[in-house]
Coordinates of C-alpha atoms and ligand atoms in Angstrom, one line a residue:
X954 CA 37.1 21.6 -9.2
X955 CA 39.9 21.5 -6.7
X956 CA 39.5 23.3 -3.4
X957 CA 42.9 22.9 -1.7
X958 CA 44.9 26.0 -1.3
X959 CA 48.0 25.7 -3.4
X960 CA 49.9 28.7 -1.9
X961 CA 50.3 30.6 -5.2
X962 CA 50.8 27.6 -7.4
X963 CA 48.7 27.8 -10.6
X964 CA 45.7 25.4 -10.6
X965 CA 43.3 26.7 -13.3
X966 CA 44.9 24.8 -16.2
X967 CA 46.3 21.2 -16.2
X968 CA 50.0 20.6 -16.9
X969 CA 51.4 18.4 -19.8
X970 CA 52.4 14.8 -19.4
X971 CA 56.2 14.2 -19.5
X972 CA 58.6 11.3 -18.7
X973 CA 61.9 12.3 -17.2
X974 CA 64.5 9.4 -17.2
X975 CA 66.5 11.4 -14.6
X976 CA 63.9 10.2 -12.0
X977 CA 64.5 6.5 -12.6
X978 CA 65.6 4.6 -9.5
X979 CA 68.4 3.0 -11.6
X980 CA 69.8 6.5 -12.4
X981 CA 69.8 7.6 -8.8
X982 CA 71.3 4.3 -7.7
X983 CA 74.1 4.7 -10.3
X984 CA 74.8 8.3 -9.1
X985 CA 75.1 7.0 -5.6
X986 CA 77.4 4.1 -6.6
X987 CA 79.6 6.5 -8.7
X988 CA 80.0 8.7 -5.7
X989 CA 80.7 5.9 -3.3
X990 CA 77.4 5.9 -1.4
X991 CA 75.6 2.6 -1.0
X992 CA 72.5 2.8 -3.1
X993 CA 69.1 1.5 -1.9
X994 CA 68.2 -2.0 -3.1
X995 CA 67.0 -2.6 -6.7
X996 CA 63.8 -4.3 -5.5
X997 CA 61.5 -4.0 -2.6
X998 CA 62.0 -0.2 -2.5
X999 CA 59.3 2.5 -2.0
X1000 CA 59.3 5.7 -4.1
X1001 CA 57.5 8.9 -3.3
X1002 CA 57.1 11.7 -6.0
X1003 CA 56.2 15.1 -4.6
X1004 CA 54.2 17.2 -7.2
X1005 CA 53.8 14.4 -9.6
X1006 CA 51.7 16.5 -12.0
X1007 CA 49.9 14.2 -14.5
X1008 CA 52.0 11.3 -13.3
X1009 CA 53.7 10.1 -16.4
X1010 CA 57.1 9.7 -14.9
X1011 CA 55.5 7.9 -11.8
X1012 CA 53.5 5.5 -14.0
X1013 CA 56.3 4.7 -16.5
X1014 CA 58.7 4.0 -13.7
X1015 CA 56.1 1.9 -11.8
X1016 CA 55.7 -0.2 -15.0
X1017 CA 59.4 -0.5 -15.4
X1018 CA 60.0 -1.5 -11.8
X1019 CA 57.3 -4.0 -10.7
X1020 CA 59.5 -4.8 -7.6
X1021 CA 59.1 -1.2 -6.3
X1022 CA 56.0 0.6 -4.8
X1023 CA 55.3 4.1 -6.2
X1024 CA 53.3 6.9 -4.6
X1025 CA 52.6 10.2 -6.3
X1026 CA 51.4 13.4 -4.4
X1027 CA 49.8 16.5 -6.0
X1028 CA 47.5 19.3 -4.9
X1029 CA 45.8 19.5 -8.3
X1030 CA 42.9 16.9 -8.5
X1031 CA 42.7 17.1 -12.3
X1032 CA 46.4 15.9 -12.3
X1033 CA 45.9 13.1 -9.8
X1034 CA 42.7 12.0 -11.6
X1035 CA 44.5 11.7 -14.9
X1036 CA 47.4 9.8 -13.2
X1037 CA 44.9 7.5 -11.5
X1038 CA 43.2 6.7 -14.8
X1039 CA 46.6 5.8 -16.4
X1040 CA 47.4 3.6 -13.3
X1041 CA 44.2 1.7 -13.9
X1042 CA 44.6 1.6 -17.8
X1043 CA 48.1 0.1 -17.3
X1044 CA 47.0 -2.3 -14.5
X1045 CA 49.7 -0.9 -12.3
X1046 CA 49.2 -2.6 -8.9
X1047 CA 52.3 -1.0 -7.5
X1048 CA 51.4 2.7 -8.0
X1049 CA 48.9 5.1 -6.5
X1050 CA 48.3 8.9 -6.1
X1051 CA 47.3 11.1 -3.2
X1052 CA 45.6 14.4 -3.7
X1053 CA 46.9 16.8 -1.0
X1054 CA 49.2 19.6 -0.3
X1055 CA 52.7 18.6 0.9
X1056 CA 51.9 20.1 4.3
X1057 CA 48.9 17.7 4.9
X1058 CA 50.6 14.5 3.6
X1059 CA 49.2 11.5 5.7
X1060 CA 51.7 10.9 8.5
X1061 CA 51.2 7.1 8.2
X1062 CA 52.5 7.0 4.7
X1063 CA 55.6 5.3 5.9
X1064 CA 59.3 5.6 4.8
X1065 CA 60.6 5.8 1.2
X1066 CA 64.0 4.7 -0.3
X1067 CA 63.5 7.4 -2.9
X1068 CA 61.8 10.8 -2.7
X1069 CA 61.8 12.7 -6.0
X1070 CA 60.6 16.2 -6.9
X1071 CA 61.0 17.6 -10.4
X1072 CA 59.7 21.0 -11.5
X1073 CA 58.6 21.9 -8.0
X1074 CA 61.3 23.4 -5.8
X1075 CA 61.9 26.6 -7.8
X1076 CA 58.2 27.3 -8.3
X1077 CA 56.8 27.2 -4.7
X1078 CA 57.1 29.6 -1.7
X1079 CA 59.9 29.5 0.9
X1080 CA 57.2 28.1 3.3
X1081 CA 56.3 25.3 0.9
X1082 CA 60.0 24.5 0.5
X1083 CA 60.3 24.2 4.2
X1084 CA 57.3 21.8 4.2
X1085 CA 59.0 19.7 1.5
X1086 CA 62.1 19.5 3.8
X1087 CA 59.8 18.4 6.6
X1088 CA 58.3 15.7 4.4
X1089 CA 61.7 14.4 3.5
X1090 CA 62.8 14.5 7.2
X1091 CA 59.7 12.4 8.2
X1092 CA 59.5 10.1 5.2
X1093 CA 63.0 9.3 3.9
X1094 CA 64.2 5.8 4.8
X1095 CA 67.7 5.5 6.3
X1096 CA 70.2 5.6 3.3
X1097 CA 67.4 6.7 1.0
X1098 CA 68.0 9.1 -1.9
X1099 CA 66.3 12.5 -2.6
X1100 CA 66.2 13.9 -6.2
X1101 CA 65.5 17.6 -6.5
X1102 CA 65.6 19.7 -9.6
X1103 CA 65.7 23.5 -9.8
X1104 CA 66.5 26.5 -11.9
X1105 CA 70.1 27.3 -11.2
X1106 CA 72.4 30.3 -11.2
X1107 CA 74.3 31.7 -12.9
X1108 CA 72.7 30.2 -16.1
X1109 CA 69.3 31.7 -15.3
X1110 CA 70.5 35.2 -14.4
X1111 CA 70.3 36.9 -17.7
X1112 CA 66.9 35.1 -18.5
X1113 CA 65.3 36.0 -15.2
X1114 CA 63.5 39.1 -16.6
X1115 CA 61.8 36.9 -19.2
X1116 CA 59.7 35.4 -16.4
X1117 CA 59.2 38.9 -14.9
X1118 CA 57.9 40.3 -18.2
X1119 CA 55.6 37.3 -19.0
X1120 CA 54.1 37.4 -15.5
X1121 CA 53.6 41.1 -15.2
X1122 CA 52.0 41.4 -18.7
X1123 CA 49.8 38.3 -18.0
X1124 CA 48.5 39.9 -14.9
X1125 CA 47.1 42.7 -17.0
X1126 CA 45.1 40.3 -19.2
X1127 CA 41.8 38.6 -18.9
X1128 CA 41.0 34.9 -19.3
X1129 CA 42.5 31.7 -18.1
X1130 CA 46.2 31.1 -17.6
X1131 CA 46.6 29.7 -21.2
X1132 CA 45.0 32.8 -22.7
X1133 CA 47.1 35.1 -20.6
X1134 CA 50.4 33.4 -21.1
X1135 CA 49.8 33.4 -24.9
X1136 CA 49.0 37.2 -24.8
X1137 CA 52.2 37.7 -22.7
X1138 CA 54.3 35.7 -25.1
X1139 CA 52.9 37.8 -28.1
X1140 CA 53.9 40.9 -26.1
X1141 CA 57.4 39.5 -25.5
X1142 CA 57.8 38.8 -29.3
X1143 CA 56.5 42.3 -30.0
X1144 CA 59.1 44.1 -27.8
X1145 CA 61.9 41.6 -28.8
X1146 CA 61.2 42.2 -32.6
X1147 CA 61.3 46.0 -32.0
X1148 CA 64.7 45.7 -30.2
X1149 CA 63.6 46.7 -26.7
X1150 CA 66.9 47.6 -25.0
X1151 CA 66.7 44.6 -22.6
X1152 CA 66.8 42.3 -25.6
X1153 CA 69.4 44.3 -27.5
X1154 CA 71.6 44.1 -24.4
X1155 CA 70.9 40.4 -23.9
X1156 CA 71.1 38.5 -27.2
X1157 CA 70.7 35.1 -25.5
X1158 CA 67.4 36.3 -24.0
X1159 CA 66.3 37.4 -27.5
X1160 CA 67.1 33.9 -28.8
X1161 CA 65.4 32.3 -25.8
X1162 CA 62.0 33.8 -27.0
X1163 CA 62.2 31.5 -30.1
X1164 CA 62.5 28.5 -27.8
X1165 CA 59.4 29.7 -25.9
X1166 CA 57.4 29.9 -29.1
X1167 CA 58.0 26.2 -29.6
X1168 CA 56.6 25.3 -26.2
X1169 CA 53.1 24.1 -25.2
X1170 CA 51.1 26.9 -23.6
X1171 CA 50.3 24.7 -20.7
X1172 CA 54.0 24.2 -20.0
X1173 CA 54.6 28.0 -20.3
X1174 CA 51.7 28.8 -17.9
X1175 CA 53.1 26.4 -15.2
X1176 CA 56.6 27.6 -15.8
X1177 CA 56.1 31.3 -15.7
X1178 CA 52.8 32.4 -14.2
X1179 CA 53.1 31.0 -10.6
X1180 CA 53.3 33.5 -7.9
X1181 CA 56.7 32.0 -6.8
X1182 CA 59.6 31.5 -9.1
X1183 CA 63.2 31.4 -7.9
X1184 CA 66.6 30.3 -9.2
X1185 CA 69.2 29.2 -6.8
X1186 CA 72.9 28.8 -6.5
X1187 CA 73.9 25.2 -5.7
X1188 CA 75.1 26.5 -2.3
X1189 CA 71.7 27.9 -1.5
X1190 CA 70.0 24.5 -2.0
X1191 CA 72.9 22.6 -0.3
X1192 CA 72.4 24.9 2.7
X1193 CA 68.6 24.3 2.8
X1194 CA 69.1 20.6 2.6
X1195 CA 71.8 20.6 5.3
X1196 CA 69.2 22.1 7.7
X1197 CA 67.3 18.7 7.2
X1198 CA 70.6 16.8 7.7
X1199 CA 70.8 15.9 4.1
X1200 CA 74.2 15.8 2.3
X1201 CA 74.9 16.2 -1.4
X1202 CA 75.7 12.9 -3.2
X1203 CA 75.9 13.8 -6.9
X1204 CA 73.9 15.0 -9.8
X1205 CA 72.4 14.3 -13.2
X1206 CA 73.0 14.2 -16.1
X1207 CA 75.7 11.5 -15.3
X1208 CA 78.5 13.4 -16.8
X1209 CA 78.1 16.2 -14.3
X1210 CA 79.6 13.9 -11.7
X1211 CA 83.0 14.2 -13.6
X1212 CA 84.2 17.8 -13.4
X1213 CA 86.6 17.2 -16.3
X1214 CA 83.6 16.4 -18.5
X1215 CA 81.9 19.7 -17.5
X1216 CA 84.5 22.4 -17.9
X1217 CA 87.1 23.4 -20.5
X1218 CA 90.8 22.3 -19.9
X1219 CA 91.9 25.9 -19.0
X1220 CA 89.8 25.6 -15.8
X1221 CA 91.0 22.2 -14.8
X1222 CA 93.8 23.3 -12.4
X1223 CA 91.2 25.1 -10.3
X1224 CA 89.5 21.7 -9.9
X1225 CA 92.6 19.7 -9.2
X1226 CA 93.4 21.9 -6.4
X1227 CA 90.0 21.7 -4.8
X1228 CA 89.0 18.7 -2.7
X1229 CA 85.8 20.1 -1.3
X1230 CA 82.9 18.8 -3.4
X1231 CA 80.5 21.6 -2.4
X1232 CA 83.1 24.2 -3.8
X1233 CA 83.7 22.0 -6.9
X1234 CA 80.0 22.2 -7.6
X1235 CA 80.0 26.0 -7.4
X1236 CA 83.1 26.3 -9.7
X1237 CA 81.4 24.0 -12.1
X1238 CA 78.3 26.0 -12.3
X1239 CA 80.2 29.3 -12.9
X1240 CA 82.5 27.7 -15.5
X1241 CA 79.6 26.0 -17.3
X1242 CA 76.9 28.7 -16.8
X1243 CA 74.6 26.1 -15.4
X1244 CA 70.8 27.0 -15.7
X1245 CA 69.2 23.8 -14.4
X1246 CA 70.3 21.3 -11.9
X1247 CA 69.2 17.8 -10.9
X1248 CA 70.8 17.0 -7.5
X1249 CA 70.7 13.9 -5.3
X1250 CA 70.9 14.1 -1.5
X1251 CA 71.0 11.6 1.3
X1252 CA 70.8 11.4 5.0
X1253 CA 73.1 9.2 7.0
X1254 CA 74.9 7.6 4.0
X1255 CA 76.9 4.4 4.1
X1256 CA 80.1 5.0 2.2
X1257 CA 81.9 2.7 0.0
X1258 CA 85.4 4.1 0.2
X1259 CA 87.1 1.4 -1.9
X1260 CA 86.3 -0.4 -5.1
X1261 CA 86.0 -3.6 -3.2
X1262 CA 83.2 -2.1 -1.1
X1263 CA 81.3 -1.1 -4.3
X1264 CA 81.7 -4.7 -5.5
X1265 CA 80.0 -5.8 -2.3
X1266 CA 77.3 -3.3 -2.0
X1267 CA 76.4 -2.0 -5.5
X1268 CA 77.2 -4.9 -7.8
X1269 CA 73.6 -5.5 -8.9
X1270 CA 73.9 -2.7 -11.6
X1271 CA 74.6 -4.1 -15.1
X1272 CA 76.4 -2.4 -18.0
X1273 CA 76.1 -2.9 -21.8
X1274 CA 76.6 -1.0 -25.0
X1275 CA 74.0 1.8 -25.4
X1276 CA 73.1 0.9 -29.1
X1277 CA 74.2 -2.0 -31.3
X1278 CA 76.8 -1.0 -33.8
X1279 CA 78.5 1.8 -31.9
X1280 CA 82.1 2.1 -32.9
X1281 CA 85.1 4.0 -31.6
X1282 CA 86.2 6.8 -31.5
X1283 CA 82.9 7.8 -29.8
X1284 CA 82.2 11.4 -29.5
X1285 CA 79.8 12.9 -27.1
X1286 CA 78.7 16.6 -27.0
X1287 CA 78.3 17.4 -23.3
X1288 CA 77.4 21.1 -23.6
X1289 CA 80.6 22.9 -22.8
X1290 CA 82.9 20.0 -23.5
X1291 CA 83.0 17.5 -26.4
X1292 CA 84.4 14.3 -25.2
X1293 CA 86.0 11.7 -27.4
X1294 CA 86.3 8.1 -26.0
X1295 CA 88.8 5.8 -27.7
X1296 CA 91.8 3.5 -27.0
X1297 CA 92.4 -0.2 -26.4
X1298 CA 90.6 -0.4 -23.0
X1299 CA 87.5 1.1 -24.4
X1300 CA 87.8 -1.2 -27.5
X1301 CA 87.9 -4.2 -25.2
X1302 CA 85.0 -3.0 -23.1
X1303 CA 82.8 -2.3 -26.2
X1304 CA 83.6 -5.9 -27.4
X1305 CA 82.7 -7.3 -23.9
X1306 CA 79.4 -5.4 -23.6
X1307 CA 78.1 -5.6 -27.2
X1308 CA 75.9 -8.6 -26.9
X1309 CA 75.0 -8.9 -23.3
X1310 CA 75.2 -6.9 -20.0
X1311 CA 77.7 -7.6 -17.4
X1312 CA 78.1 -6.5 -13.7
X1313 CA 81.2 -4.6 -12.7
X1314 CA 82.6 -7.6 -10.9
X1315 CA 82.1 -9.7 -14.2
X1316 CA 83.9 -7.1 -16.2
X1317 CA 86.8 -7.0 -13.7
X1318 CA 87.1 -10.7 -13.6
X1319 CA 87.3 -11.0 -17.5
X1320 CA 90.9 -11.9 -18.6
X1321 CA 90.7 -9.4 -21.4
X1322 CA 91.2 -6.5 -18.9
X1323 CA 93.6 -8.4 -16.6
X1324 CA 96.5 -6.2 -17.4
X1325 CA 94.8 -2.9 -16.4
X1326 CA 94.4 -1.8 -12.8
X1327 CA 90.9 -2.4 -11.7
X1328 CA 90.3 1.1 -10.6
X1329 CA 91.1 2.3 -14.2
X1330 CA 88.7 -0.3 -15.6
X1331 CA 85.9 0.8 -13.2
X1332 CA 86.4 4.4 -14.1
X1333 CA 86.3 3.6 -17.8
X1334 CA 83.0 1.9 -17.4
X1335 CA 81.7 4.8 -15.3
X1336 CA 82.9 7.4 -17.8
X1337 CA 81.5 5.3 -20.7
X1338 CA 78.1 5.5 -19.0
X1339 CA 78.4 9.1 -18.3
X1340 CA 79.1 10.0 -21.9
X1341 CA 76.3 7.6 -23.3
X1342 CA 78.6 4.9 -24.8
X1343 CA 77.2 2.3 -22.2
X1344 CA 73.9 1.9 -20.5
X1345 CA 73.4 1.1 -16.9
X1346 CA 70.6 -1.4 -16.5
X1347 CA 68.5 -3.0 -13.7
X1348 CA 68.7 -6.5 -15.0
X1349 CA 70.8 -8.8 -17.2
X1350 CA 70.3 -8.0 -20.9
X1351 CA 71.1 -10.1 -23.9
X1352 CA 71.3 -13.8 -24.7
X1353 CA 67.7 -14.1 -25.8
X1354 CA 66.7 -14.5 -29.4
X1355 CA 64.2 -12.3 -31.2
X1356 CA 62.8 -13.1 -34.7
X1357 CA 61.9 -9.8 -36.4
X1358 CA 59.8 -11.7 -39.0
X1359 CA 57.7 -13.7 -36.4
X1360 CA 54.5 -12.3 -34.8
X1361 CA 55.2 -9.5 -32.4
X1362 CA 53.6 -8.4 -29.1
X1363 CA 54.1 -5.6 -26.5
X1364 CA 54.0 -7.6 -23.3
X1365 CA 53.4 -4.7 -20.9
X1366 CA 49.7 -3.6 -20.4
X1367 CA 51.0 -0.1 -19.5
X1368 CA 52.9 0.2 -22.8
X1369 CA 49.9 -1.0 -24.8
X1370 CA 47.7 1.6 -23.1
X1371 CA 50.3 4.3 -23.8
X1372 CA 50.5 3.3 -27.4
X1373 CA 46.7 3.3 -27.8
X1374 CA 46.4 6.8 -26.3
X1375 CA 49.6 8.6 -27.4
X1376 CA 50.8 7.5 -30.8
X1377 CA 50.6 10.5 -33.2
X1378 CA 49.8 12.8 -30.3
X1379 CA 52.5 15.1 -31.5
X1380 CA 54.9 14.5 -28.6
X1381 CA 57.5 11.8 -27.9
X1382 CA 56.2 8.6 -26.3
X1383 CA 58.0 6.9 -23.4
X1384 CA 57.5 3.2 -23.0
X1385 CA 58.6 1.2 -19.9
X1386 CA 61.4 -1.4 -19.9
X1387 CA 61.6 -3.8 -17.0
X1388 CA 65.0 -4.8 -18.4
X1389 CA 66.5 -1.3 -17.9
X1390 CA 64.2 -0.2 -15.0
X1391 CA 63.4 2.9 -16.8
X1392 CA 61.4 4.5 -19.7
X1393 CA 62.6 4.8 -23.3
X1394 CA 61.3 7.6 -25.5
X1395 CA 60.2 7.1 -29.1
X1396 CA 59.2 9.7 -31.7
X1397 CA 55.4 9.7 -32.1
X1398 CA 55.7 8.4 -35.6
X1399 CA 57.7 5.4 -34.4
X1400 CA 55.1 4.8 -31.8
X1401 CA 52.4 4.9 -34.4
X1402 CA 54.3 2.3 -36.5
X1403 CA 54.7 0.0 -33.4
X1404 CA 51.1 0.4 -32.6
X1405 CA 50.0 -0.5 -36.1
X1406 CA 52.5 -3.4 -36.2
X1407 CA 51.2 -5.1 -33.1
X1408 CA 47.5 -4.4 -33.8
X1409 CA 47.4 -5.3 -37.5
X1410 CA 50.7 -6.8 -38.5
X1411 CA 53.3 -5.9 -41.1
X1412 CA 51.4 -6.0 -44.3
X1413 CA 50.7 -2.6 -45.8
X1414 CA 52.3 -0.9 -42.7
X1415 CA 53.5 2.2 -44.4
X1416 CA 50.1 2.8 -46.1
X1417 CA 48.3 2.4 -42.8
X1418 CA 50.6 4.7 -41.0
X1419 CA 50.2 7.3 -43.8
X1420 CA 46.4 7.1 -43.6
X1421 CA 46.6 7.6 -39.8
X1422 CA 48.9 10.5 -40.3
X1423 CA 46.5 12.2 -42.7
X1424 CA 43.6 11.7 -40.3
X1425 CA 45.5 13.1 -37.4
X1426 CA 46.3 16.5 -38.9
X1427 CA 50.0 16.0 -37.9
X1428 CA 52.4 17.3 -40.5
X1429 CA 55.6 15.8 -41.7
X1430 CA 58.6 18.0 -41.9
X1431 CA 61.8 17.7 -44.0
X1432 CA 64.7 20.0 -43.1
X1433 CA 62.3 22.1 -41.1
X1434 CA 59.8 22.6 -43.9
X1435 CA 56.4 21.0 -44.0
X1436 CA 56.0 18.4 -46.7
X1437 CA 52.9 19.1 -48.8
X1438 CA 53.6 17.0 -51.9
X1439 CA 51.8 13.7 -51.5
X1440 CA 54.4 11.6 -53.4
X1441 CA 57.1 13.0 -51.2
X1442 CA 55.0 12.3 -48.1
X1443 CA 54.5 8.6 -49.1
X1444 CA 58.2 8.3 -49.7
X1445 CA 59.1 9.7 -46.3
X1446 CA 56.7 7.5 -44.5
X1447 CA 58.0 4.4 -46.4
X1448 CA 61.6 5.4 -45.5
X1449 CA 60.6 6.0 -41.8
X1450 CA 59.0 2.6 -41.7
X1451 CA 62.1 0.8 -43.1
X1452 CA 64.3 2.5 -40.7
X1453 CA 62.0 1.6 -37.8
X1454 CA 61.9 -2.0 -38.8
X1455 CA 65.6 -2.3 -39.3
X1456 CA 66.9 -0.3 -36.3
X1457 CA 64.1 0.8 -34.0
X1458 CA 62.4 -2.6 -33.6
X1459 CA 65.5 -4.6 -32.7
X1460 CA 66.4 -1.9 -30.1
X1461 CA 62.9 -2.2 -28.6
X1462 CA 63.3 -6.0 -28.6
X1463 CA 66.6 -5.6 -26.7
X1464 CA 64.8 -3.5 -24.1
X1465 CA 62.1 -6.2 -23.7
X1466 CA 59.4 -3.6 -24.9
X1467 CA 58.7 -5.8 -27.9
X1468 CA 58.8 -9.6 -27.9
X1469 CA 57.7 -12.5 -30.1
X1470 CA 54.1 -13.4 -29.6
Ligands
SAM1787 C1 55.6 22.0 -13.0 S1 54.6 20.7 -12.3 C2 55.6 19.3 -12.3 C3 54.9 18.0 -12.5 C4 55.8 16.9 -12.7 N1 56.8 16.6 -11.6 C5 56.5 16.9 -14.0 O1 57.7 17.2 -14.0 O2 55.9 16.6 -15.0 C6 54.6 21.0 -10.4 C7 53.5 20.2 -9.8 O3 53.5 20.5 -8.3 C8 52.3 20.6 -7.8 N2 52.3 21.4 -6.5 C9 52.7 22.7 -6.4 N3 52.6 23.0 -5.2 C10 52.2 21.9 -4.4 C11 51.9 21.8 -3.0 N4 52.1 22.8 -2.1 N5 51.4 20.5 -2.7 C12 51.2 19.5 -3.6 N6 51.5 19.7 -4.9 C13 52.0 20.9 -5.3 C14 51.5 21.2 -8.9 O4 50.1 21.0 -8.8 C15 52.1 20.6 -10.2 O5 51.3 19.5 -10.6

C-alpha cells in the first residue's frame, strides 16, 4: 500500500494503461523542426515522464527508441510496480521507473532532452504545478523539449460543472473511488434524463454524459474525483512556464501548428494581421473552442531561421506516405476545418514517398520538384504530415522485401509480451516500431489475429480467433448492435481475418513490427 502523500491526487484505485503517440520523441522533434527550433538528437537522448501512471507510453516509446534512455516517475507504487513488470517482460534495458512525488525527485537524476507530462498538470494543486516547474528547471537539458497536456478553455467552460456534480455527489457516497464514481455517474444520468435545467441550458453537456458512459470507471475516477482539477487558458500556462524561462515552441496534434488548418476562412484575416504567436494561440482556442491542449516548451532554444538551417540541423527526420494506396484528392477532417490536399506538387510528393522514406534534403534534391521554390516544397511536406497524408519517421523505411506467405515473427520482445497479455483485452493495443520511433495502435481483434499467427501459423486462423473470442466474453458488434447469430459471427471473423492479412499485416511489416522469421 502506498504511503507517500499525493497532495489530493487519488491513489486508492489504479489508473488504466494507455499509449499516447503525442508523447513520442519523433513527434516532439518534428514540432520543434516545424517551428524552426533545433530539436534534440534522435539518439543518445534522455526522456523523463512525470506522472507516468501504469507506464504504457513510457515502455512503448522505450521499445521504439532503443537509442534513448527513459525514466518514469509516479507517486503511486501500484502504477510503478506495473510499469516495472512490463519493463522486465519486454526486456527493456533502457527504461526504469522511480516511485516518488515530484517534490522529492532525486537531485542526481541528471538532465533530460525530453520531459513529458500527460494527464497531470490540470489535476494537481498549484503547489504541485510549481514543483513540476522546479523539476523542469533543474532537469531539462539545454535545448531540451517539454511536453505538457491540460484541459483548456474555452472548450471546457460549459462542461466544467460535470466535474463539480460528479465530485460533489461522489463525496456523499461510500466505498472506493470506483464505486463512488459509478454512483455519481448514475446520478448525472438521472438528472440529465429528467431535464435538470443545467442540462436543458447546455445541450453539449447533456450529450457529454453519453461519452462518459462509455468510459472505464478507473479513468473516470482519476479524471473527476481528484481534489484538484483546473482548466486553463493557453495564456495562463504560457505565463507559468515563462516564470521558469520556458518559451512556447508549438503544439500537437500537428495540424494545430498551422492556424489556417484550425479555423474557418472567415477568421483568417484576424490571423494574417497578428504576428505574435502567443496571441495567435489564444485566437485559435477561441475560434476552435479548444478543450484540450498538448503544448511544447523549451528553454534557450537554438533557432533555425532559414530552410538551409533546418537542412543542417533537423534533416534526420524521414517522410513517407502514411498508408500504401492513398490517392489524391486526400481529405482530412481536422475538427473545425476539413482540409483537401490535391494538385501537381502533392501528386509528385505522393509518388516520391510511396515506396520509401526520404529526408527533406533528398526530397528537395529530386529533379521532379526542381521547378518549385524549395520553401513551397518544404511547406507541402509539413502540411502533408500535419493532415495525415505523410508520416514522419525516425529511420529510413522501405526497400526491404517481405513475403506474406513465409513464416512470420514479431522481433521485439516488448511487442511479444504486449500481444501475450493484451490481445482481446477489450482495448486497443499499441505495438512499438523502431522504424518510426513510436507506437502503432491496433484493434484488439487484429492484435489477437497477429498473436495467433505468430504462435500457431496461418492454418485455421479464423476458427482459432473465433474460439478465443468466444472464451474471452468479448462481443462482436455490427453497426453498433451485438452479433448473437453464430453464422453471422463466423462470417464477420473470417472477413476480419482476410482484411487483416491483406492490409493490416503488410502495414505492420512496413513498420518493422512483423518480419519474416
Ligand atoms: C491521470 S494519470 C496519467 C498517467 C499517464 N501519464 C497517462 O497518461 O496514462 C496522473 C498520474 O500522475 C501521478 N501523480 C499525481 N500527482 C503526483 C505527484 N505529486 N508526484 C508524482 N506523481 C503524481 C498519479 O499517481 C497518476 O499516475
